[in-house]
């Protein structure tokens, strides 16, 4: 009997990654809503998206056997609701929201893993006296309790910088905060984390060091990690330049400490029957380990890298868990010893006048077999008007590359940057 697995916002790139998974005979993949609806939209109405997803599932001719998630909110919260309504394996909605909500998560981290939680303080960005309520010394980060990919996250060192950051946050926070409030209405949120609802922000202590990210699953109470990534930042230290797999900058004992902390936290939240990835900062000089955040899904940024190194995408684990099967994944059976997701950045505003053409991309792929090039801008785009960008740089393209070792990987990244021509009209 054919089994139907639904993947919200399934892209062509992800279809290719899932093709690396040895799917059982008779299993079929189906897209649930599309990328523009669930990821790229300018506005989100959570209840409308939930109803549209329900309608698509009802219209399916056959059983719905599994729903997997690898995108951030709203997808990450819609899937547990849909799965629960159909009796499918999935984490509970409340256990997901406990980690999606950054303030709620920090409170639970203080209860379960207090040794690695930075100082933090919640505030209302619409309060003119918000700075007076913050119990964290300058400099610190400010960020919404829910956002995408470090958007609206700012490092501030003075009251004027805080004022500028909160002005920007007030103008843009509603895109995610308002639908997030709709999602929070589905659960009982503790009084101590309600603050200003979805429009709440956090001030957090700045921590420094080497960043790394374990990814794994919880299934039937069994915790397992299937990979650890290096998260390398650019020279300014605000934005990621590339994610490397497997991790090489953090010693194995420290990686194991990250894994143990992640498990302790997830068990405290009641999270089960789902995938996760966690992010940590390790201060090599002091040996201090800091927990940055925990995400309740596989990372789509990791998928191609697992395929390059292990021979199969992390979708293998996500599909197993969603079907109610103990997850299994191959190890070091891929074409490359190491792999990376790399960003092609620009740090100034501008209007795009030229992007790499098909011939240039084909030549790069012939030069470096296995390389995937995803152009993220189009001619005519003004960078400052693009959505889903972090606060310190613009992303022009995303590269997925493999190599024989980490030195070769870094050289290949630099060679790719030189081989992909972008041109811009400067703007004031």
Coordinates of C-alpha atoms in Angstrom, one line a residue:
X1 CA 0.0 0.0 0.0
X2 CA 1.4 3.4 -1.0
X3 CA 2.4 5.7 1.9
X4 CA 2.1 9.5 1.4
X5 CA 4.6 11.8 3.1
X6 CA 3.8 15.5 3.1
X7 CA 6.5 18.1 3.1
X8 CA 5.4 21.7 3.6
X9 CA 7.0 24.2 1.2
X10 CA 8.9 21.5 -0.6
X11 CA 11.4 23.0 -3.1
X12 CA 13.2 21.5 -6.0
X13 CA 16.5 21.6 -4.1
X14 CA 14.9 19.7 -1.2
X15 CA 13.4 17.1 -3.6
X16 CA 16.9 16.4 -4.8
X17 CA 18.2 16.1 -1.2
X18 CA 15.3 13.6 -0.4
X19 CA 16.3 11.6 -3.5
X20 CA 19.4 10.6 -1.5
X21 CA 17.1 8.8 1.0
X22 CA 16.4 5.1 0.4
X23 CA 12.6 5.4 0.5
X24 CA 10.6 2.2 1.0
X25 CA 8.7 0.9 -2.1
X26 CA 5.4 2.6 -2.6
X27 CA 6.3 5.8 -0.6
X28 CA 5.4 9.1 -2.3
X29 CA 6.3 12.7 -1.5
X30 CA 3.7 15.4 -1.7
X31 CA 4.1 19.2 -1.3
X32 CA 1.9 20.8 1.3
X33 CA 1.3 24.5 0.4
X34 CA 4.3 26.1 -1.4
X35 CA 7.4 28.0 -0.5
X36 CA 6.0 31.5 -1.4
X37 CA 3.0 30.8 0.9
X38 CA 4.9 29.4 3.9
X39 CA 8.3 31.0 3.8
X40 CA 8.5 33.9 1.3
X41 CA 5.2 35.7 1.9
X42 CA 5.3 39.3 3.0
X43 CA 2.6 38.6 5.6
X44 CA 1.3 35.5 7.4
X45 CA -2.1 34.7 8.8
X46 CA -1.5 31.7 10.9
X47 CA -5.2 30.5 11.1
X48 CA -5.6 31.0 7.4
X49 CA -2.5 29.0 6.6
X50 CA -3.6 26.2 9.0
X51 CA -7.0 26.0 7.3
X52 CA -5.5 26.0 3.8
X53 CA -3.1 23.1 4.9
X54 CA -6.1 21.2 6.3
X55 CA -8.0 21.7 3.1
X56 CA -5.1 20.3 1.0
X57 CA -4.8 17.3 3.2
X58 CA -8.5 16.6 3.0
X59 CA -8.4 16.9 -0.8
X60 CA -5.7 14.2 -1.0
X61 CA -6.9 11.0 -2.5
X62 CA -5.6 8.5 0.0
X63 CA -4.1 8.3 3.5
X64 CA -1.9 10.9 5.0
X65 CA 0.9 8.9 6.6
X66 CA 3.4 11.5 7.7
X67 CA 4.2 15.2 7.7
X68 CA 7.8 16.4 8.1
X69 CA 9.1 19.9 8.9
X70 CA 12.3 21.7 8.1
X71 CA 11.3 25.3 7.9
X72 CA 11.0 27.8 10.7
X73 CA 7.7 29.4 11.8
X74 CA 4.9 29.2 10.8
X75 CA 5.6 25.8 9.3
X76 CA 7.3 24.5 12.5
X77 CA 4.1 25.2 14.5
X78 CA 1.5 24.2 11.8
X79 CA 2.9 20.7 11.5
X80 CA 2.4 19.6 15.1
X81 CA -1.2 20.8 15.0
X82 CA -1.9 18.9 11.7
X83 CA -0.2 15.8 12.9
X84 CA -2.1 15.8 16.2
X85 CA -5.4 16.1 14.4
X86 CA -4.6 13.0 12.3
X87 CA -3.0 11.0 15.1
X88 CA 0.4 11.0 13.4
X89 CA 3.8 10.9 15.3
X90 CA 4.9 14.4 16.2
X91 CA 6.0 16.5 19.2
X92 CA 3.2 18.1 21.1
X93 CA 2.4 21.7 20.1
X94 CA 3.2 23.0 23.6
X95 CA 6.7 21.3 23.6
X96 CA 7.4 23.0 20.3
X97 CA 6.3 26.4 21.3
X98 CA 8.3 26.2 24.5
X99 CA 11.5 26.3 22.4
X100 CA 10.1 28.5 19.5
X101 CA 9.3 31.3 22.1
X102 CA 12.7 32.6 23.0
X103 CA 11.7 34.0 26.4
X104 CA 9.8 30.8 27.4
X105 CA 12.8 28.8 26.3
X106 CA 15.2 30.9 28.3
X107 CA 13.1 30.4 31.5
X108 CA 13.0 26.6 30.9
X109 CA 16.8 26.6 30.3
X110 CA 17.3 28.4 33.6
X111 CA 15.3 25.5 35.2
X112 CA 17.1 22.7 33.5
X113 CA 20.6 23.8 32.3
X114 CA 21.3 27.0 34.3
X115 CA 25.1 26.6 33.9
X116 CA 25.0 27.7 30.3
X117 CA 22.3 30.4 30.0
X118 CA 23.4 33.9 29.3
X119 CA 21.9 36.8 31.2
X120 CA 18.6 38.0 29.6
X121 CA 15.8 40.4 30.2
X122 CA 12.4 40.7 28.5
X123 CA 11.2 44.2 27.4
X124 CA 8.4 45.8 25.4
X125 CA 9.9 47.6 22.3
X126 CA 6.9 49.9 22.2
X127 CA 7.5 51.1 25.8
X128 CA 9.3 54.5 25.7
X129 CA 11.0 53.6 29.0
X130 CA 12.0 50.1 27.9
X131 CA 15.7 50.6 28.5
X132 CA 15.0 51.3 32.2
X133 CA 13.4 47.9 32.6
X134 CA 16.4 45.9 31.3
X135 CA 18.7 44.3 33.8
X136 CA 21.6 43.5 31.4
X137 CA 24.6 45.8 31.1
X138 CA 25.8 47.3 27.8
X139 CA 26.7 46.0 25.3
X140 CA 24.0 43.4 24.7
X141 CA 21.9 41.9 21.9
X142 CA 18.3 42.8 21.3
X143 CA 16.0 40.5 19.4
X144 CA 12.3 39.6 19.2
X145 CA 11.1 36.4 21.0
X146 CA 10.4 35.0 17.6
X147 CA 12.1 35.9 14.3
X148 CA 13.8 34.3 11.2
X149 CA 17.5 33.7 10.8
X150 CA 18.7 36.5 13.1
X151 CA 16.4 39.1 11.6
X152 CA 15.9 42.2 13.8
X153 CA 18.8 41.1 16.0
X154 CA 21.1 43.9 16.9
X155 CA 24.2 44.4 19.1
X156 CA 23.7 47.7 21.0
X157 CA 26.3 49.5 23.1
X158 CA 24.6 52.8 23.9
X159 CA 21.2 54.3 24.6
X160 CA 21.2 55.8 21.1
X161 CA 21.9 52.5 19.5
X162 CA 19.2 50.9 21.6
X163 CA 16.7 53.6 20.4
X164 CA 17.7 53.0 16.8
X165 CA 17.3 49.2 17.1
X166 CA 13.9 49.4 18.8
X167 CA 12.7 51.9 16.2
X168 CA 13.5 49.3 13.4
X169 CA 12.0 46.5 15.5
X170 CA 8.8 48.4 16.0
X171 CA 8.4 48.9 12.3
X172 CA 9.0 45.3 11.3
X173 CA 8.2 43.0 14.2
X174 CA 4.6 42.5 13.4
X175 CA 5.3 40.3 10.3
X176 CA 6.2 37.4 12.6
X177 CA 4.9 38.5 16.0
X178 CA 1.2 38.8 15.0
X179 CA 0.9 35.3 13.5
X180 CA 3.0 34.0 16.4
X181 CA 0.4 35.4 18.8
X182 CA -2.3 33.4 16.8
X183 CA -0.2 30.3 17.3
X184 CA 0.3 31.0 21.1
X185 CA -3.5 31.2 21.5
X186 CA -3.6 27.4 21.0
X187 CA -1.8 26.7 24.3
X188 CA -1.6 28.0 27.8
X189 CA 1.3 30.4 28.1
X190 CA 2.7 30.8 31.6
X191 CA 2.1 34.3 33.1
X192 CA 5.9 34.8 33.6
X193 CA 6.6 34.7 29.9
X194 CA 3.6 36.6 28.5
X195 CA 5.1 40.1 28.7
X196 CA 4.1 41.9 25.5
X197 CA 2.9 38.8 23.7
X198 CA 4.5 38.0 20.4
X199 CA 5.9 41.5 20.3
X200 CA 8.1 40.9 23.3
X201 CA 11.8 41.3 22.9
X202 CA 14.8 40.1 24.7
X203 CA 18.0 41.8 25.8
X204 CA 20.7 39.2 26.1
X205 CA 24.3 39.1 27.3
X206 CA 26.8 39.0 24.5
X207 CA 28.8 35.8 24.5
X208 CA 31.9 35.0 22.4
X209 CA 33.7 32.0 21.2
X210 CA 33.4 29.2 18.7
X211 CA 29.9 28.3 17.6
X212 CA 28.7 24.7 16.9
X213 CA 25.4 22.9 16.4
X214 CA 24.4 19.3 17.2
X215 CA 21.4 17.9 15.2
X216 CA 19.4 14.9 16.2
X217 CA 16.1 13.4 17.1
X218 CA 13.9 12.3 20.0
X219 CA 11.8 9.1 19.2
X220 CA 9.8 7.2 21.8
X221 CA 11.9 8.8 24.5
X222 CA 15.1 7.8 22.9
X223 CA 17.6 10.7 22.3
X224 CA 20.1 10.5 19.4
X225 CA 22.5 12.9 17.7
X226 CA 23.4 12.2 14.0
X227 CA 25.8 15.1 13.4
X228 CA 27.6 18.2 14.8
X229 CA 28.3 21.3 12.7
X230 CA 30.8 24.2 12.9
X231 CA 29.0 27.6 12.5
X232 CA 31.7 30.0 11.3
X233 CA 31.1 33.7 11.4
X234 CA 32.5 36.4 9.2
X235 CA 35.2 38.8 10.3
X236 CA 32.7 41.2 11.9
X237 CA 31.4 38.4 14.1
X238 CA 27.7 39.2 13.5
X239 CA 26.7 36.9 10.6
X240 CA 27.5 33.4 9.5
X241 CA 29.8 32.9 6.5
X242 CA 29.5 29.1 6.4
X243 CA 28.4 26.0 8.1
X244 CA 30.9 23.1 8.1
X245 CA 30.2 19.4 8.5
X246 CA 31.5 17.6 10.4
X247 CA 32.6 20.0 13.2
X248 CA 36.4 20.3 13.6
X249 CA 36.9 23.4 15.7
X250 CA 35.3 22.1 18.9
X251 CA 37.0 19.2 20.8
X252 CA 35.0 16.0 21.1
X253 CA 34.5 16.3 24.9
X254 CA 33.0 19.8 24.4
X255 CA 30.7 18.4 21.6
X256 CA 29.5 15.7 24.1
X257 CA 28.8 18.4 26.7
X258 CA 26.7 20.2 24.1
X259 CA 24.8 17.0 23.4
X260 CA 24.2 16.2 27.1
X261 CA 22.9 19.7 27.7
X262 CA 20.5 19.5 24.7
X263 CA 19.1 16.2 25.9
X264 CA 18.6 17.5 29.5
X265 CA 16.7 20.6 28.2
X266 CA 14.5 18.7 25.7
X267 CA 13.5 16.2 28.3
X268 CA 12.6 19.0 30.6
X269 CA 10.3 20.6 27.9
X270 CA 8.6 17.2 27.2
X271 CA 9.7 17.2 23.6
X272 CA 9.5 13.8 21.9
X273 CA 8.9 12.2 18.4
X274 CA 10.6 15.0 16.5
X275 CA 13.9 16.3 15.3
X276 CA 16.0 19.2 16.7
X277 CA 19.1 21.2 16.2
X278 CA 20.8 23.2 19.0
X279 CA 23.3 26.0 18.8
X280 CA 26.1 26.6 21.3
X281 CA 29.0 29.1 21.8
X282 CA 32.2 27.7 23.4
X283 CA 34.8 30.1 24.9
X284 CA 38.0 28.3 24.3
X285 CA 40.0 30.6 26.7
X286 CA 37.7 30.0 29.8
X287 CA 36.1 26.7 28.8
X288 CA 32.7 28.3 29.3
X289 CA 29.8 26.8 27.2
X290 CA 26.8 28.9 26.3
X291 CA 23.5 27.7 24.9
X292 CA 22.2 30.0 22.2
X293 CA 19.0 28.3 21.1
X294 CA 17.3 25.0 20.3
X295 CA 15.2 24.6 17.1
X296 CA 12.5 21.9 16.9
X297 CA 13.2 20.5 13.5
X298 CA 15.9 19.3 11.2
X299 CA 17.8 22.1 9.5
X300 CA 17.3 22.4 5.8
X301 CA 20.7 24.2 5.7
X302 CA 22.3 20.9 6.8
X303 CA 20.5 18.5 4.3
X304 CA 22.9 18.7 1.4
X305 CA 25.9 18.6 3.7
X306 CA 24.7 15.3 5.2
X307 CA 24.2 13.9 1.7
X308 CA 27.7 15.0 0.7
X309 CA 29.5 13.5 3.7
X310 CA 27.2 10.7 4.9
X311 CA 25.6 9.7 1.6
X312 CA 22.0 10.5 2.7
X313 CA 20.1 13.7 3.7
X314 CA 18.9 14.3 7.2
X315 CA 15.4 13.9 5.7
X316 CA 16.0 10.1 6.3
X317 CA 15.7 10.7 10.1
X318 CA 12.8 13.1 9.8
X319 CA 10.8 10.7 7.6
X320 CA 11.5 7.8 9.9
X321 CA 10.3 9.7 13.0
X322 CA 7.3 11.0 11.2
X323 CA 6.3 7.5 10.1
X324 CA 6.7 6.2 13.7
X325 CA 9.9 4.2 12.9
X326 CA 13.1 4.2 14.9
X327 CA 15.4 6.5 12.9
X328 CA 18.5 5.2 11.2
X329 CA 21.1 7.1 9.1
X330 CA 24.2 6.1 7.3
X331 CA 27.6 7.5 8.4
X332 CA 30.5 8.7 6.3
X333 CA 29.4 7.0 3.2
X334 CA 29.2 10.1 1.0
X335 CA 31.4 11.4 -1.8
X336 CA 33.3 14.0 0.4
X337 CA 35.1 14.0 3.7
X338 CA 33.8 17.5 4.6
X339 CA 31.1 19.8 3.3
X340 CA 29.8 23.4 3.8
X341 CA 26.9 25.7 3.2
X342 CA 28.5 29.0 2.4
X343 CA 27.1 32.5 1.9
X344 CA 27.9 35.0 -0.8
X345 CA 27.6 38.2 1.1
X346 CA 27.5 42.0 0.5
X347 CA 27.7 44.5 3.3
X348 CA 26.5 47.6 1.5
X349 CA 23.1 48.4 0.0
X350 CA 22.7 48.5 -3.8
X351 CA 20.5 47.6 -6.7
X352 CA 21.5 44.4 -8.4
X353 CA 22.5 45.0 -12.1
X354 CA 24.1 41.6 -12.9
X355 CA 24.0 38.1 -11.4
X356 CA 26.0 35.0 -12.5
X357 CA 24.5 33.4 -15.6
X358 CA 23.8 29.7 -16.3
X359 CA 27.1 29.3 -18.2
X360 CA 29.2 30.7 -15.3
X361 CA 27.4 28.5 -12.8
X362 CA 27.8 25.4 -15.1
X363 CA 31.5 26.1 -15.4
X364 CA 31.8 26.4 -11.6
X365 CA 30.0 23.1 -11.2
X366 CA 32.3 21.4 -13.7
X367 CA 35.3 22.8 -12.0
X368 CA 34.1 21.7 -8.5
X369 CA 31.8 18.6 -9.0
X370 CA 28.9 18.4 -6.5
X371 CA 28.7 22.1 -6.0
X372 CA 25.2 23.5 -5.7
X373 CA 24.7 27.3 -6.4
X374 CA 21.5 28.9 -5.3
X375 CA 21.2 32.6 -6.4
X376 CA 19.1 34.5 -3.9
X377 CA 18.7 37.8 -5.6
X378 CA 17.5 39.0 -9.1
X379 CA 18.4 41.9 -11.4
X380 CA 16.6 45.0 -10.2
X381 CA 16.4 44.0 -6.5
X382 CA 17.4 46.6 -4.0
X383 CA 19.1 44.8 -1.2
X384 CA 17.7 46.8 1.6
X385 CA 14.2 46.0 0.5
X386 CA 14.7 42.2 0.5
X387 CA 12.9 40.1 3.1
X388 CA 14.5 37.4 5.3
X389 CA 17.9 39.1 5.7
X390 CA 19.8 39.5 8.9
X391 CA 20.7 42.9 10.3
X392 CA 24.3 43.1 9.2
X393 CA 24.7 41.9 5.7
X394 CA 22.8 40.9 2.6
X395 CA 22.8 37.3 1.2
X396 CA 23.4 37.2 -2.6
X397 CA 23.7 33.5 -3.0
X398 CA 24.1 30.2 -1.1
X399 CA 26.7 27.6 -2.0
X400 CA 26.8 23.9 -1.0
X401 CA 30.4 22.6 -1.5
X402 CA 32.3 19.5 -0.6
X403 CA 36.1 18.7 -0.3
X404 CA 38.7 16.3 0.9
X405 CA 39.6 18.3 4.1
X406 CA 38.8 21.6 5.8
X407 CA 41.7 23.5 4.2
X408 CA 40.6 22.5 0.8
X409 CA 37.0 23.4 1.7
X410 CA 38.0 26.9 2.6
X411 CA 40.0 27.4 -0.5
X412 CA 37.1 26.1 -2.6
X413 CA 34.8 28.6 -1.0
X414 CA 37.2 31.5 -1.8
X415 CA 37.5 30.2 -5.4
X416 CA 33.7 30.1 -5.7
X417 CA 33.4 33.7 -4.5
X418 CA 35.8 34.9 -7.2
X419 CA 34.1 32.9 -9.9
X420 CA 30.5 34.2 -9.3
X421 CA 30.2 37.8 -10.6
X422 CA 27.6 40.1 -9.2
X423 CA 27.3 43.8 -10.1
X424 CA 25.4 46.7 -8.4
X425 CA 24.3 50.2 -8.9
X426 CA 25.3 52.1 -5.8
X427 CA 22.6 53.9 -3.8
X428 CA 22.7 56.6 -1.2

